[in-house]
Amino acid sequence: MEITSAFATLANGGIRMAPTALAADFSAAGPPLAPLPASSRAVSPESAFMITHLLRGVMRRGTGAGSAAWGLQEITAGKTGTTDGLRDAWFVGYTPDLVVGVWVGLDDGTPLGLTGAQAALPIWGPVMKAAIRQISPGSFTPPPGVVITGVDRATGRRVSFWCGSDDVVQEAFREGSVLSEGCDTTVRNRRPGLLGWIENLFK
């Protein structure tokens, strides 16, 4: 519950909601209930989004890539987890509207022998797929102060008009911290963009 709640904070733009089994009754038709726990800001919207953006990469290219089997690879963020000795397997994944966490293990602490991708993800996938059939998930939208830009996966350099790449990944940066444009000779030789194409004309 605590781990899933932490991921829910990221999904909620950095605002932590205390887990509760109670739902607010705004109609006042039911019996009076104790006030729901108050929300609180745990991290900034910018930090929450940047972590979410990284976790979307896990779904696309990392240990969560198996989520593609349920059509969830491009619309969710998430992370596998495996404890030492393959004792416990975890997977927590989310959309902006829903978080689902799965733990697989044995009560006596005997090693399960499986990773989070092997044991927990195959449970998480069908559950999340069934849930989003009921309500279409929202999109992960960068908050003010965050910029998305293309980066060469091999070199870590920003991709620009002059310096292209054959392997571009979109990364999130705070405004003012985006990598400067431009590429050195090594990068041009490895990932020719327009500049490299022009240079090749004269070789």
CSV table of C-alpha atoms in Angstrom, one decimal, residues 40-130:
chain,number,residue,atom,x,y,z
A,40,SER,CA,-0.5,17.5,0.9
A,41,ARG,CA,2.1,18.5,-1.6
A,42,ALA,CA,5.0,16.0,-1.4
A,43,VAL,CA,7.0,17.1,-4.5
A,44,SER,CA,6.8,19.8,-7.1
A,45,PRO,CA,4.7,19.3,-10.3
A,46,GLU,CA,7.9,19.6,-12.3
A,47,SER,CA,9.7,16.9,-10.3
A,48,ALA,CA,6.7,14.6,-10.4
A,49,PHE,CA,6.3,14.9,-14.1
A,50,MET,CA,10.0,14.3,-14.8
A,51,ILE,CA,10.0,11.1,-12.7
A,52,THR,CA,6.9,10.0,-14.5
A,53,HIS,CA,8.5,10.7,-17.8
A,54,LEU,CA,11.4,8.4,-16.9
A,55,LEU,CA,9.0,5.7,-15.8
A,56,ARG,CA,7.3,6.0,-19.1
A,57,GLY,CA,10.6,5.0,-20.6
A,58,VAL,CA,10.6,1.9,-18.4
A,59,MET,CA,7.4,0.9,-20.1
A,60,ARG,CA,8.7,1.6,-23.6
A,61,ARG,CA,12.3,0.3,-23.4
A,62,GLY,CA,12.9,-1.2,-19.9
A,63,THR,CA,11.6,-4.0,-17.7
A,64,GLY,CA,8.0,-2.9,-18.2
A,65,ALA,CA,8.2,-3.3,-22.0
A,66,GLY,CA,6.1,-6.5,-21.7
A,67,SER,CA,3.1,-4.2,-21.1
A,68,ALA,CA,2.9,-3.9,-24.9
A,69,ALA,CA,1.1,-7.3,-24.8
A,70,TRP,CA,-2.0,-5.5,-23.3
A,71,GLY,CA,-1.6,-2.3,-25.3
A,72,LEU,CA,-0.4,-0.3,-22.3
A,73,GLN,CA,3.2,0.5,-23.3
A,74,GLU,CA,2.5,4.0,-24.6
A,75,ILE,CA,-0.2,5.2,-22.1
A,76,THR,CA,1.2,4.2,-18.7
A,77,ALA,CA,4.2,4.8,-16.5
A,78,GLY,CA,5.6,2.1,-14.1
A,79,LYS,CA,8.4,0.2,-12.5
A,80,THR,CA,9.2,-3.4,-11.7
A,81,GLY,CA,10.8,-4.3,-8.4
A,82,THR,CA,12.6,-7.4,-7.3
A,83,THR,CA,14.1,-7.9,-3.8
A,84,ASP,CA,17.4,-9.6,-3.0
A,85,GLY,CA,17.5,-13.3,-3.8
A,86,LEU,CA,14.3,-13.1,-5.9
A,87,ARG,CA,12.2,-13.2,-2.7
A,88,ASP,CA,9.5,-10.7,-3.7
A,89,ALA,CA,8.3,-9.4,-7.1
A,90,TRP,CA,6.6,-6.1,-7.6
A,91,PHE,CA,5.1,-4.0,-10.3
A,92,VAL,CA,3.4,-0.6,-9.9
A,93,GLY,CA,2.0,1.2,-12.9
A,94,TYR,CA,-0.2,4.1,-13.5
A,95,THR,CA,-2.1,6.6,-15.7
A,96,PRO,CA,-2.9,10.1,-14.6
A,97,ASP,CA,-6.1,8.7,-13.2
A,98,LEU,CA,-5.4,5.3,-11.8
A,99,VAL,CA,-2.6,3.5,-10.0
A,100,VAL,CA,-2.4,-0.3,-9.7
A,101,GLY,CA,0.3,-2.1,-7.6
A,102,VAL,CA,0.9,-5.8,-7.5
A,103,TRP,CA,3.1,-7.8,-5.1
A,104,VAL,CA,3.8,-11.5,-5.6
A,105,GLY,CA,5.6,-13.4,-2.9
A,106,LEU,CA,5.3,-16.2,-0.3
A,107,ASP,CA,4.1,-15.5,3.3
A,108,ASP,CA,7.0,-17.4,4.9
A,109,GLY,CA,9.6,-15.4,3.0
A,110,THR,CA,10.8,-18.2,0.8
A,111,PRO,CA,12.3,-16.9,-2.4
A,112,LEU,CA,9.8,-16.7,-5.2
A,113,GLY,CA,12.5,-17.1,-7.8
A,114,LEU,CA,10.9,-14.7,-10.2
A,115,THR,CA,11.5,-11.0,-11.1
A,116,GLY,CA,8.9,-8.3,-11.1
A,117,ALA,CA,8.6,-8.5,-14.9
A,118,GLN,CA,8.1,-12.3,-14.7
A,119,ALA,CA,5.6,-12.5,-11.9
A,120,ALA,CA,3.9,-9.2,-11.1
A,121,LEU,CA,3.7,-7.5,-14.5
A,122,PRO,CA,1.6,-10.4,-16.0
A,123,ILE,CA,-1.0,-9.8,-13.2
A,124,TRP,CA,-0.9,-6.0,-13.5
A,125,GLY,CA,-1.4,-6.0,-17.3
A,126,PRO,CA,-4.9,-7.5,-17.5
A,127,VAL,CA,-6.1,-5.7,-14.5
A,128,MET,CA,-5.1,-2.3,-15.8
A,129,LYS,CA,-6.4,-3.1,-19.3
A,130,ALA,CA,-9.8,-4.0,-17.9
